Amino acid sequence: MSEEATLDDFTETAEEAESGEDGEQELFGLGEIPAYWTIDSLADIAEIIPGNSPPSSTYNEEGEGLPFFQGNSEFGHFHPKADTWCSDPRKEAEKNDVLMSIRAPVGDLNIADRNCCIGRGLAALRPETVSGLYLFYNLAERRPWLSRLATGSTFKSVTKNDLQLLDVPIPPLSEQRKIATVFHNVDQAIQKTEKTTSQLGRVKEGLSQTLFSEGYRNHSQFKSTKYGEVPESWRVLKLAEITSQIQAGGTPDTNEPEYYGGDIPWVKTGELSQYRVKETEQNITEKGFQESTARLFSPGTILIAMYGATTGEVSLLDIEATTNQACCGVVTTDDMKPEFLFHQLNYLSNHLKSLSAGSGQQNISKGIIEKFDVVVPPVEEQSSIVSVLNSVDESISENKSAKRQYQRLKQGLMQDLLSGTVRTTDTTIEVPDEIAQYG
C-alpha cells in the first residue's frame, strides 16, 4: 500500500462518482443509502465497553499504570492526552478503540493510541467487523443525533443500551477504508493549518516583543518605562493624549423590531476576538441608530471590549460601523497610526486586562482606557513596524481561511460519502498502512 494518499486523488474522481446506481434504502438519521450497503446495529459490529472510575487513591501523575481518561476534557484532535494515570484500572480500552463521551457533552470522539483506563464519562467501542476509523467518522457525522438521544435532567448521558440499538450504515470494507482515508487526509490538512497558524502566532509574539522594545531602527540609546526599556527618542503618552475620540457605543431597544435588520453594521464585544472587523453578525436601521446612543465609527477605529467575556480584547475596524455599549471606540490623532496602536494594544493586552475591576464581571472603564500608557515612536518608524506585523497577520489570516475551507469541505464530504451519495468504489484512492491498521 502507498505511504500517502492525497486529497487530489479523491477530489478528481469523486466529482465523477455516480450515486443511486444500485438502488437505495432508507436509514433513520442519515436518509437513503446504497442498496448494497448493510444496516447493522452498533452492538453487532463492535463491543461496547462503558467506563468505570477506579478509587481516587489509585490516581497518580507519575505515569504509574495506565493513562486514565475520565471524559472529553482530555480529548485532543484525534487521540486523548494523558495527565493522570491509574495503577488499578476498573475498565480498559485497547489501542485503536473508539472513545466516546457518554456524559454531557455526549458524542465527542477520540481514538485510543494505547491501552488506557476509562472513567464513567466514556465508553470504548471496539470494532469487530468494521474499520474502526470508518466507525469513528460515521459516528462523528451523527453526533447531533447522539446528543438528542441523551437523557437526564441534570447531566445528559447515554447508556450502553442506547448505543447498542444505534443503526450504522456499512459499506464493503474496501469502501470503508477509502472513505476513512479521505476524511483522514482532510483532517491532516486542517491540523497542518492549525500548526502553521500557531507557529506564526509565536513568530508575531517574538517580533512584537523586539519591535516594541528595541524599535525598527538601530537605536543606541534607551530609557526605562513601565514596560521595560524603549528607544530614548520614543515618547510615552497616555491614550487620551494621542486620540481625538474615546467613546463607548450604544444598543438600540431590543424590544423594537424596527431598530434591527437594517444596513448599518453593529459590532458586539463577542466579535472582537477577531483581529479585524470586516463584517458584523447584526445590523441596525437608521431609525435604531438615530433613536439610541449608538455611535458611528469610521474605518481605522480601534475597538476595545470594556466588559464581558472578551474584556480587554482589541480589534481594528475595517468598515464603517456602530457598536454596542460594551465596545469602546478609539480614534487616533496624526501622531499615532491606527494600525500601530492596534498592534501595540494587542501586544499589551495582558497589561490592559490586569486593570479591569469588579468582583463579578470584570470591566475596563473609559477612564482606565484614557489613562493607559503607550509608546509613541516617530510616525515613519510606526509605519515600518506596522508593515512587518501586518505581513505576519496576513499569513495567519490565510491559514485560518484555509482551515475554514477544509472544514467546509469535510462537512460536505461527510454528508455525501457517509450516505453513499458520492461513491469511492470507482476511485483510485490508495489506502495507506496507517488507515489499514484500524481494520
Short mmCIF file of C-alpha atoms in Angstrom, two decimals:
data_model
loop_
_atom_site.label_atom_id
_atom_site.label_comp_id
_atom_site.label_asym_id
_atom_site.label_seq_id
_atom_site.Cartn_x
_atom_site.Cartn_y
_atom_site.Cartn_z
CA MET A 1 0.00 0.00 0.00
CA SER A 2 1.15 3.55 -0.58
CA GLU A 3 2.51 5.62 2.27
CA GLU A 4 0.40 8.65 1.37
CA ALA A 5 -3.00 9.33 -0.18
CA THR A 6 -3.68 12.89 -1.31
CA LEU A 7 -6.85 14.96 -1.36
CA ASP A 8 -6.38 15.46 -5.09
CA ASP A 9 -6.64 11.69 -5.63
CA PHE A 10 -10.16 11.82 -4.28
CA THR A 11 -11.28 15.24 -5.46
CA GLU A 12 -10.59 14.48 -9.12
CA THR A 13 -12.52 11.24 -9.06
CA ALA A 14 -15.27 11.94 -6.54
CA GLU A 15 -16.78 14.54 -8.84
CA GLU A 16 -17.31 11.79 -11.41
CA ALA A 17 -18.69 9.21 -8.98
CA GLU A 18 -22.32 8.26 -9.51
CA SER A 19 -24.95 7.82 -6.84
CA GLY A 20 -28.00 5.61 -6.58
CA GLU A 21 -26.94 3.24 -9.36
CA ASP A 22 -27.76 0.13 -7.36
CA GLY A 23 -30.96 1.36 -5.72
CA GLU A 24 -31.32 2.92 -2.29
CA GLN A 25 -32.74 2.18 1.14
CA GLU A 26 -33.78 4.45 3.98
CA LEU A 27 -31.74 4.83 7.18
CA PHE A 28 -33.08 6.85 10.10
CA GLY A 29 -30.84 9.83 10.78
CA LEU A 30 -28.97 9.60 7.51
CA GLY A 31 -31.57 9.38 4.76
CA GLU A 32 -31.12 6.99 1.85
CA ILE A 33 -28.05 4.78 1.36
CA PRO A 34 -26.98 2.41 -1.45
CA ALA A 35 -28.91 -0.86 -1.53
CA TYR A 36 -25.74 -2.97 -1.42
CA TRP A 37 -24.71 -1.39 1.91
CA THR A 38 -25.97 -3.13 5.04
CA ILE A 39 -27.50 -1.58 8.14
CA ASP A 40 -26.23 -3.12 11.37
CA SER A 41 -26.72 -2.19 14.99
CA LEU A 42 -23.66 -0.92 16.81
CA ALA A 43 -23.87 -3.97 19.07
CA ASP A 44 -23.45 -6.25 16.02
CA ILE A 45 -20.27 -4.59 14.75
CA ALA A 46 -18.47 -3.51 17.93
CA GLU A 47 -18.05 -4.41 21.57
CA ILE A 48 -19.37 -1.58 23.75
CA ILE A 49 -17.44 -1.09 27.00
CA PRO A 50 -18.79 1.59 29.38
CA GLY A 51 -16.16 3.13 31.62
CA ASN A 52 -15.97 2.82 35.40
CA SER A 53 -13.97 5.17 37.57
CA PRO A 54 -11.49 3.49 39.95
CA PRO A 55 -10.82 4.76 43.51
CA SER A 56 -9.09 8.13 43.52
CA SER A 57 -6.36 6.61 45.70
CA THR A 58 -5.11 4.80 42.58
CA TYR A 59 -4.64 8.03 40.59
CA ASN A 60 -1.16 9.44 40.04
CA GLU A 61 0.72 11.90 37.84
CA GLU A 62 3.96 9.92 37.71
CA GLY A 63 3.00 7.59 34.86
CA GLU A 64 2.36 4.54 37.06
CA GLY A 65 -0.13 2.12 35.49
CA LEU A 66 -2.33 3.09 32.54
CA PRO A 67 -3.28 6.57 31.28
CA PHE A 68 -6.65 7.47 32.82
CA PHE A 69 -9.26 9.36 30.81
CA GLN A 70 -12.47 10.44 32.54
CA GLY A 71 -14.23 12.35 29.75
CA ASN A 72 -13.85 14.56 26.72
CA SER A 73 -11.78 17.13 28.63
CA GLU A 74 -8.71 15.01 27.85
CA PHE A 75 -9.56 14.65 24.16
CA GLY A 76 -7.18 16.02 21.55
CA HIS A 77 -7.61 16.40 17.79
CA PHE A 78 -7.60 12.65 17.32
CA HIS A 79 -6.01 11.00 20.36
CA PRO A 80 -6.53 11.82 24.06
CA LYS A 81 -3.77 13.49 26.07
CA ALA A 82 -2.89 11.97 29.44
CA ASP A 83 -2.18 13.96 32.58
CA THR A 84 -3.39 11.32 35.06
CA TRP A 85 -2.58 7.61 35.36
CA CYS A 86 -4.26 4.78 37.27
CA SER A 87 -2.46 1.92 39.00
CA ASP A 88 -5.61 -0.20 39.41
CA PRO A 89 -7.93 0.31 36.39
CA ARG A 90 -11.51 -1.00 36.51
CA LYS A 91 -12.33 -0.68 32.79
CA GLU A 92 -9.79 -0.62 29.99
CA ALA A 93 -9.80 0.49 26.39
CA GLU A 94 -7.35 -1.01 23.94
CA LYS A 95 -5.25 0.72 21.32
CA ASN A 96 -7.41 1.76 18.31
CA ASP A 97 -10.68 1.59 20.28
CA VAL A 98 -13.06 4.45 19.52
CA LEU A 99 -13.60 6.52 22.68
CA MET A 100 -16.99 8.19 23.01
CA SER A 101 -18.12 10.74 25.58
CA ILE A 102 -21.35 9.33 27.04
CA ARG A 103 -21.94 12.17 29.50
CA ALA A 104 -22.53 15.79 28.54
CA PRO A 105 -21.35 16.74 26.06
CA VAL A 106 -22.49 13.45 24.57
CA GLY A 107 -20.97 12.16 21.34
CA ASP A 108 -17.47 13.67 21.34
CA LEU A 109 -14.99 11.16 19.91
CA ASN A 110 -11.31 10.23 20.01
CA ILE A 111 -9.33 7.10 19.22
CA ALA A 112 -7.12 5.43 21.84
CA ASP A 113 -3.48 5.41 20.73
CA ARG A 114 -2.57 2.96 23.54
CA ASN A 115 -4.22 0.83 26.19
CA CYS A 116 -5.83 3.07 28.80
CA CYS A 117 -8.21 3.22 31.74
CA ILE A 118 -11.59 4.86 31.10
CA GLY A 119 -13.89 6.50 33.63
CA ARG A 120 -17.68 6.80 33.75
CA GLY A 121 -17.76 9.65 31.27
CA LEU A 122 -16.51 7.47 28.42
CA ALA A 123 -17.30 4.27 26.58
CA ALA A 124 -14.87 2.30 24.44
CA LEU A 125 -16.18 0.95 21.14
CA ARG A 126 -14.06 -1.98 19.96
CA PRO A 127 -14.78 -2.66 16.26
CA GLU A 128 -15.14 -6.33 15.39
CA THR A 129 -16.32 -6.42 11.77
CA VAL A 130 -15.71 -2.86 10.50
CA SER A 131 -12.89 -0.36 10.11
CA GLY A 132 -12.51 1.49 13.38
CA LEU A 133 -11.66 4.69 11.55
CA TYR A 134 -14.77 4.43 9.37
CA LEU A 135 -16.84 3.92 12.53
CA PHE A 136 -15.18 6.97 14.09
CA TYR A 137 -16.12 9.25 11.19
CA ASN A 138 -19.60 7.77 10.83
CA LEU A 139 -20.38 8.46 14.49
CA ALA A 140 -18.84 11.94 14.21
CA GLU A 141 -21.35 12.80 11.47
CA ARG A 142 -24.19 11.65 13.71
CA ARG A 143 -23.07 13.49 16.84
CA PRO A 144 -26.10 15.87 16.87
CA TRP A 145 -28.41 12.85 16.76
CA LEU A 146 -26.49 11.22 19.63
CA SER A 147 -26.86 14.40 21.66
CA ARG A 148 -30.63 14.33 21.18
CA LEU A 149 -30.63 10.72 22.35
CA ALA A 150 -29.14 11.76 25.70
CA THR A 151 -31.42 11.84 28.75
CA GLY A 152 -31.18 13.24 32.26
CA SER A 153 -32.39 16.45 33.92
CA THR A 154 -29.02 17.43 35.39
CA PHE A 155 -26.32 15.67 33.39
CA LYS A 156 -27.27 14.45 29.94
CA SER A 157 -25.97 10.95 29.19
CA VAL A 158 -26.46 7.88 27.03
CA THR A 159 -26.34 4.27 28.21
CA LYS A 160 -24.90 1.10 26.75
CA ASN A 161 -28.45 0.07 25.82
CA ASP A 162 -28.91 3.32 23.89
CA LEU A 163 -25.72 2.72 21.94
CA GLN A 164 -26.45 -0.94 21.24
CA LEU A 165 -29.57 -0.01 19.27
CA LEU A 166 -27.83 2.59 17.12
CA ASP A 167 -28.03 1.68 13.42
CA VAL A 168 -24.85 2.10 11.39
CA PRO A 169 -24.69 2.01 7.56
CA ILE A 170 -21.96 -0.40 6.48
CA PRO A 171 -20.39 -0.33 3.01
CA PRO A 172 -17.91 -3.05 1.96
CA LEU A 173 -14.63 -2.93 3.89
CA SER A 174 -12.65 -1.65 0.91
CA GLU A 175 -15.06 1.28 0.62
CA GLN A 176 -14.94 1.93 4.37
CA ARG A 177 -11.17 2.26 4.15
CA LYS A 178 -11.32 4.65 1.20
CA ILE A 179 -13.90 6.82 2.96
CA ALA A 180 -11.77 6.88 6.11
CA THR A 181 -8.70 7.79 4.02
CA VAL A 182 -10.44 10.82 2.53
CA PHE A 183 -11.52 12.14 5.93
CA HIS A 184 -8.13 11.41 7.47
CA ASN A 185 -6.39 13.40 4.74
CA VAL A 186 -8.73 16.37 5.24
CA ASP A 187 -8.12 16.22 9.00
CA GLN A 188 -4.37 16.21 8.42
CA ALA A 189 -4.73 19.30 6.21
CA ILE A 190 -6.77 21.02 8.95
CA GLN A 191 -4.18 20.17 11.59
CA LYS A 192 -1.38 21.43 9.34
CA THR A 193 -3.06 24.84 9.01
CA GLU A 194 -3.58 24.96 12.79
CA LYS A 195 0.07 24.12 13.42
CA THR A 196 1.24 26.77 10.96
CA THR A 197 -1.11 29.36 12.49
CA SER A 198 0.24 28.55 15.96
CA GLN A 199 3.83 28.86 14.74
CA LEU A 200 3.08 32.20 13.07
CA GLY A 201 1.48 33.39 16.30
CA ARG A 202 4.71 32.66 18.16
CA VAL A 203 6.70 34.42 15.44
CA LYS A 204 4.49 37.50 15.79
CA GLU A 205 4.80 37.43 19.57
CA GLY A 206 8.60 37.40 19.28
CA LEU A 207 8.63 40.14 16.65
CA SER A 208 6.28 42.30 18.73
CA GLN A 209 8.48 41.95 21.79
CA THR A 210 11.52 43.07 19.78
CA LEU A 211 9.84 45.85 17.80
CA PHE A 212 8.02 47.42 20.77
CA SER A 213 11.15 47.43 22.94
CA GLU A 214 14.08 47.86 20.52
CA GLY A 215 12.28 49.53 17.63
CA TYR A 216 12.68 49.06 13.89
CA ARG A 217 15.76 51.24 13.52
CA ASN A 218 19.19 50.64 15.05
CA HIS A 219 18.71 52.65 18.22
CA SER A 220 21.71 53.10 20.50
CA GLN A 221 20.16 54.89 23.46
CA PHE A 222 17.30 53.59 25.59
CA LYS A 223 15.25 54.65 28.61
CA SER A 224 13.29 52.75 31.25
CA THR A 225 9.48 52.67 31.21
CA LYS A 226 6.78 50.65 32.98
CA TYR A 227 7.01 48.22 30.06
CA GLY A 228 10.81 47.93 30.15
CA GLU A 229 13.42 49.73 28.08
CA VAL A 230 12.45 51.53 24.86
CA PRO A 231 14.40 53.81 22.49
CA GLU A 232 15.27 57.18 24.03
CA SER A 233 13.60 59.07 21.16
CA TRP A 234 10.22 57.42 21.75
CA ARG A 235 7.58 59.23 23.78
CA VAL A 236 5.42 57.55 26.42
CA LEU A 237 1.95 59.10 26.46
CA LYS A 238 -1.49 58.33 27.76
CA LEU A 239 -4.09 57.26 25.21
CA ALA A 240 -6.05 60.45 25.82
CA GLU A 241 -3.04 62.44 24.57
CA ILE A 242 -2.81 60.76 21.16
CA THR A 243 -6.52 60.25 20.42
CA SER A 244 -9.29 62.52 19.21
CA GLN A 245 -12.10 60.32 20.47
CA ILE A 246 -12.55 57.62 23.12
CA GLN A 247 -16.21 56.74 23.32
CA ALA A 248 -18.44 53.75 24.02
CA GLY A 249 -21.27 52.76 21.70
CA GLY A 250 -24.90 52.01 22.41
CA THR A 251 -27.64 49.42 21.93
CA PRO A 252 -31.00 50.26 20.34
CA ASP A 253 -34.01 48.99 22.29
CA THR A 254 -34.12 45.24 21.63
CA ASN A 255 -37.90 45.30 22.06
CA GLU A 256 -38.26 47.45 18.94
CA PRO A 257 -38.03 45.20 15.84
CA GLU A 258 -37.84 48.21 13.51
CA TYR A 259 -34.45 49.09 15.04
CA TYR A 260 -32.81 45.94 13.70
CA GLY A 261 -32.24 44.34 10.31
CA GLY A 262 -31.11 47.48 8.50
CA ASP A 263 -27.90 48.17 6.64
CA ILE A 264 -25.79 49.80 9.39
CA PRO A 265 -23.23 47.32 10.80
CA TRP A 266 -23.42 46.93 14.59
CA VAL A 267 -20.46 45.36 16.44
CA LYS A 268 -20.80 43.37 19.66
CA THR A 269 -17.90 42.55 22.00
CA GLY A 270 -18.03 38.87 21.08
CA GLU A 271 -16.86 39.87 17.61
CA LEU A 272 -13.67 41.45 18.97
CA SER A 273 -11.96 38.06 19.19
CA GLN A 274 -11.04 38.57 15.54
CA TYR A 275 -8.18 40.95 14.77
CA ARG A 276 -10.02 42.99 12.16
CA VAL A 277 -13.76 43.56 11.93
CA LYS A 278 -14.72 43.29 8.26
CA GLU A 279 -18.39 42.39 8.75
CA THR A 280 -20.87 42.07 11.60
CA GLU A 281 -23.34 39.45 12.72
CA GLN A 282 -26.10 42.02 13.12
CA ASN A 283 -27.14 45.33 11.52
CA ILE A 284 -29.34 48.14 12.81
CA THR A 285 -31.62 50.53 10.95
CA GLU A 286 -31.27 54.28 10.54
CA LYS A 287 -34.18 54.67 12.97
CA GLY A 288 -32.43 52.44 15.52
CA PHE A 289 -29.26 54.48 15.13
CA GLN A 290 -30.98 57.86 15.49
CA GLU A 291 -33.08 56.83 18.49
CA SER A 292 -30.27 55.25 20.54
CA THR A 293 -26.84 56.12 21.92
CA ALA A 294 -25.12 54.10 19.21
CA ARG A 295 -22.24 55.94 17.54
CA LEU A 296 -20.90 55.56 14.03
CA PHE A 297 -17.17 54.87 13.86
CA SER A 298 -15.00 55.18 10.75
CA PRO A 299 -12.64 52.53 9.33
CA GLY A 300 -9.38 52.64 11.28
CA THR A 301 -11.11 52.98 14.66
CA ILE A 302 -9.65 50.73 17.36
CA LEU A 303 -12.31 48.85 19.34
CA ILE A 304 -11.68 47.71 22.91
CA ALA A 305 -14.02 45.35 24.79
CA MET A 306 -14.84 47.09 28.07
CA TYR A 307 -16.66 44.20 29.74
CA GLY A 308 -18.00 40.74 29.08
CA ALA A 309 -16.19 37.51 28.20
CA THR A 310 -13.82 39.34 25.84
CA THR A 311 -12.81 42.16 28.22
CA GLY A 312 -9.56 43.72 27.03
CA GLU A 313 -9.73 42.25 23.52
CA VAL A 314 -8.76 44.70 20.78
CA SER A 315 -9.85 44.83 17.13
CA LEU A 316 -9.46 47.25 14.24
CA LEU A 317 -12.47 48.39 12.24
CA ASP A 318 -12.06 47.85 8.51
CA ILE A 319 -15.58 49.14 7.85
CA GLU A 320 -17.82 51.98 8.97
CA ALA A 321 -19.87 50.60 11.86
CA THR A 322 -21.68 51.24 15.12
CA THR A 323 -21.03 49.27 18.33
CA ASN A 324 -22.84 48.27 21.48
CA GLN A 325 -22.14 49.97 24.80
CA ALA A 326 -19.57 47.35 25.81
CA CYS A 327 -17.25 48.42 22.97
CA CYS A 328 -15.07 51.49 23.29
CA GLY A 329 -14.08 53.17 20.04
CA VAL A 330 -10.65 54.82 19.96
CA VAL A 331 -9.82 57.29 17.16
CA THR A 332 -6.17 58.39 16.93
CA THR A 333 -4.61 61.75 16.06
CA ASP A 334 -1.96 62.25 13.37
CA ASP A 335 0.77 61.41 15.91
CA MET A 336 -0.36 57.78 16.10
CA LYS A 337 -1.08 55.48 13.17
CA PRO A 338 -4.24 53.46 13.93
CA GLU A 339 -2.64 50.17 12.92
CA PHE A 340 0.39 50.83 15.13
CA LEU A 341 -1.84 51.45 18.15
CA PHE A 342 -3.88 48.37 17.27
CA HIS A 343 -0.77 46.15 17.22
CA GLN A 344 0.62 47.76 20.36
CA LEU A 345 -2.61 47.30 22.35
CA ASN A 346 -2.74 43.66 21.28
CA TYR A 347 0.85 43.25 22.47
CA LEU A 348 -0.01 44.98 25.78
CA SER A 349 -3.39 43.26 26.17
CA ASN A 350 -2.39 41.49 29.39
CA HIS A 351 -1.45 44.84 30.94
CA LEU A 352 -4.79 46.27 29.85
CA LYS A 353 -6.76 43.29 31.15
CA SER A 354 -4.95 43.48 34.50
CA LEU A 355 -6.53 46.91 35.06
CA SER A 356 -10.07 45.50 34.90
CA ALA A 357 -12.15 45.94 38.03
CA GLY A 358 -15.21 44.31 39.55
CA SER A 359 -15.87 41.45 41.95
CA GLY A 360 -18.11 39.66 39.47
CA GLN A 361 -17.92 40.63 35.83
CA GLN A 362 -14.57 42.28 35.12
CA ASN A 363 -14.72 45.61 33.30
CA ILE A 364 -12.47 48.34 31.93
CA SER A 365 -13.84 51.85 32.21
CA LYS A 366 -13.40 54.68 29.73
CA GLY A 367 -11.25 56.40 32.35
CA ILE A 368 -8.88 53.44 32.56
CA ILE A 369 -8.53 53.42 28.78
CA GLU A 370 -7.84 57.17 28.65
CA LYS A 371 -5.03 56.86 31.22
CA PHE A 372 -3.41 53.79 29.67
CA ASP A 373 0.24 54.41 28.72
CA VAL A 374 1.50 53.65 25.21
CA VAL A 375 4.81 54.22 23.43
CA VAL A 376 4.87 56.67 20.52
CA PRO A 377 7.74 56.33 18.03
CA PRO A 378 8.10 58.72 15.08
CA VAL A 379 5.33 58.14 12.53
CA GLU A 380 7.79 56.83 9.93
CA GLU A 381 9.04 54.15 12.33
CA GLN A 382 5.46 53.28 13.26
CA SER A 383 4.79 52.61 9.57
CA SER A 384 7.80 50.28 9.33
CA ILE A 385 6.72 48.30 12.39
CA VAL A 386 3.15 48.06 11.07
CA SER A 387 4.42 46.71 7.75
CA VAL A 388 6.31 43.87 9.47
CA LEU A 389 3.44 42.85 11.75
CA ASN A 390 0.81 43.16 9.02
CA SER A 391 2.73 40.71 6.85
CA VAL A 392 2.58 38.10 9.63
CA ASP A 393 -1.11 38.82 10.21
CA GLU A 394 -1.81 38.27 6.52
CA SER A 395 -0.17 34.85 6.67
CA ILE A 396 -2.16 33.98 9.80
CA SER A 397 -5.37 35.10 8.09
CA GLU A 398 -4.59 32.99 5.02
CA ASN A 399 -4.06 29.89 7.16
CA LYS A 400 -7.26 30.48 9.12
CA SER A 401 -9.14 30.90 5.84
CA ALA A 402 -7.64 27.65 4.53
CA LYS A 403 -8.73 25.87 7.71
CA ARG A 404 -12.31 27.10 7.28
CA GLN A 405 -12.31 25.89 3.67
CA TYR A 406 -11.09 22.44 4.71
CA GLN A 407 -13.72 22.29 7.45
CA ARG A 408 -16.47 23.12 4.94
CA LEU A 409 -15.05 20.51 2.57
CA LYS A 410 -15.08 17.90 5.33
CA GLN A 411 -18.67 18.70 6.28
CA GLY A 412 -19.82 18.34 2.70
CA LEU A 413 -17.88 15.12 2.22
CA MET A 414 -19.36 13.66 5.40
CA GLN A 415 -22.87 14.19 4.11
CA ASP A 416 -22.01 12.78 0.68
CA LEU A 417 -19.68 9.88 1.45
CA LEU A 418 -21.39 8.53 4.57
CA SER A 419 -24.76 8.44 2.81
CA GLY A 420 -23.36 6.92 -0.38
CA THR A 421 -24.45 9.93 -2.44
CA VAL A 422 -20.86 10.05 -3.69
CA ARG A 423 -19.13 6.70 -4.14
CA THR A 424 -15.50 5.77 -3.78
CA THR A 425 -15.88 2.39 -5.48
CA ASP A 426 -14.51 3.50 -8.84
CA THR A 427 -11.82 5.81 -7.48
CA THR A 428 -8.09 5.15 -7.35
CA ILE A 429 -7.67 6.13 -3.72
CA GLU A 430 -4.85 4.11 -2.21
CA VAL A 431 -5.24 3.27 1.46
CA PRO A 432 -2.07 3.88 3.50
CA ASP A 433 -0.98 1.48 6.21
CA GLU A 434 -1.86 3.99 8.92
CA ILE A 435 -5.51 3.69 7.84
CA ALA A 436 -5.49 -0.07 7.24
CA GLN A 437 -4.32 -0.68 10.84
CA TYR A 438 -7.82 0.22 12.04
CA GLY A 439 -9.34 -2.77 10.25
#
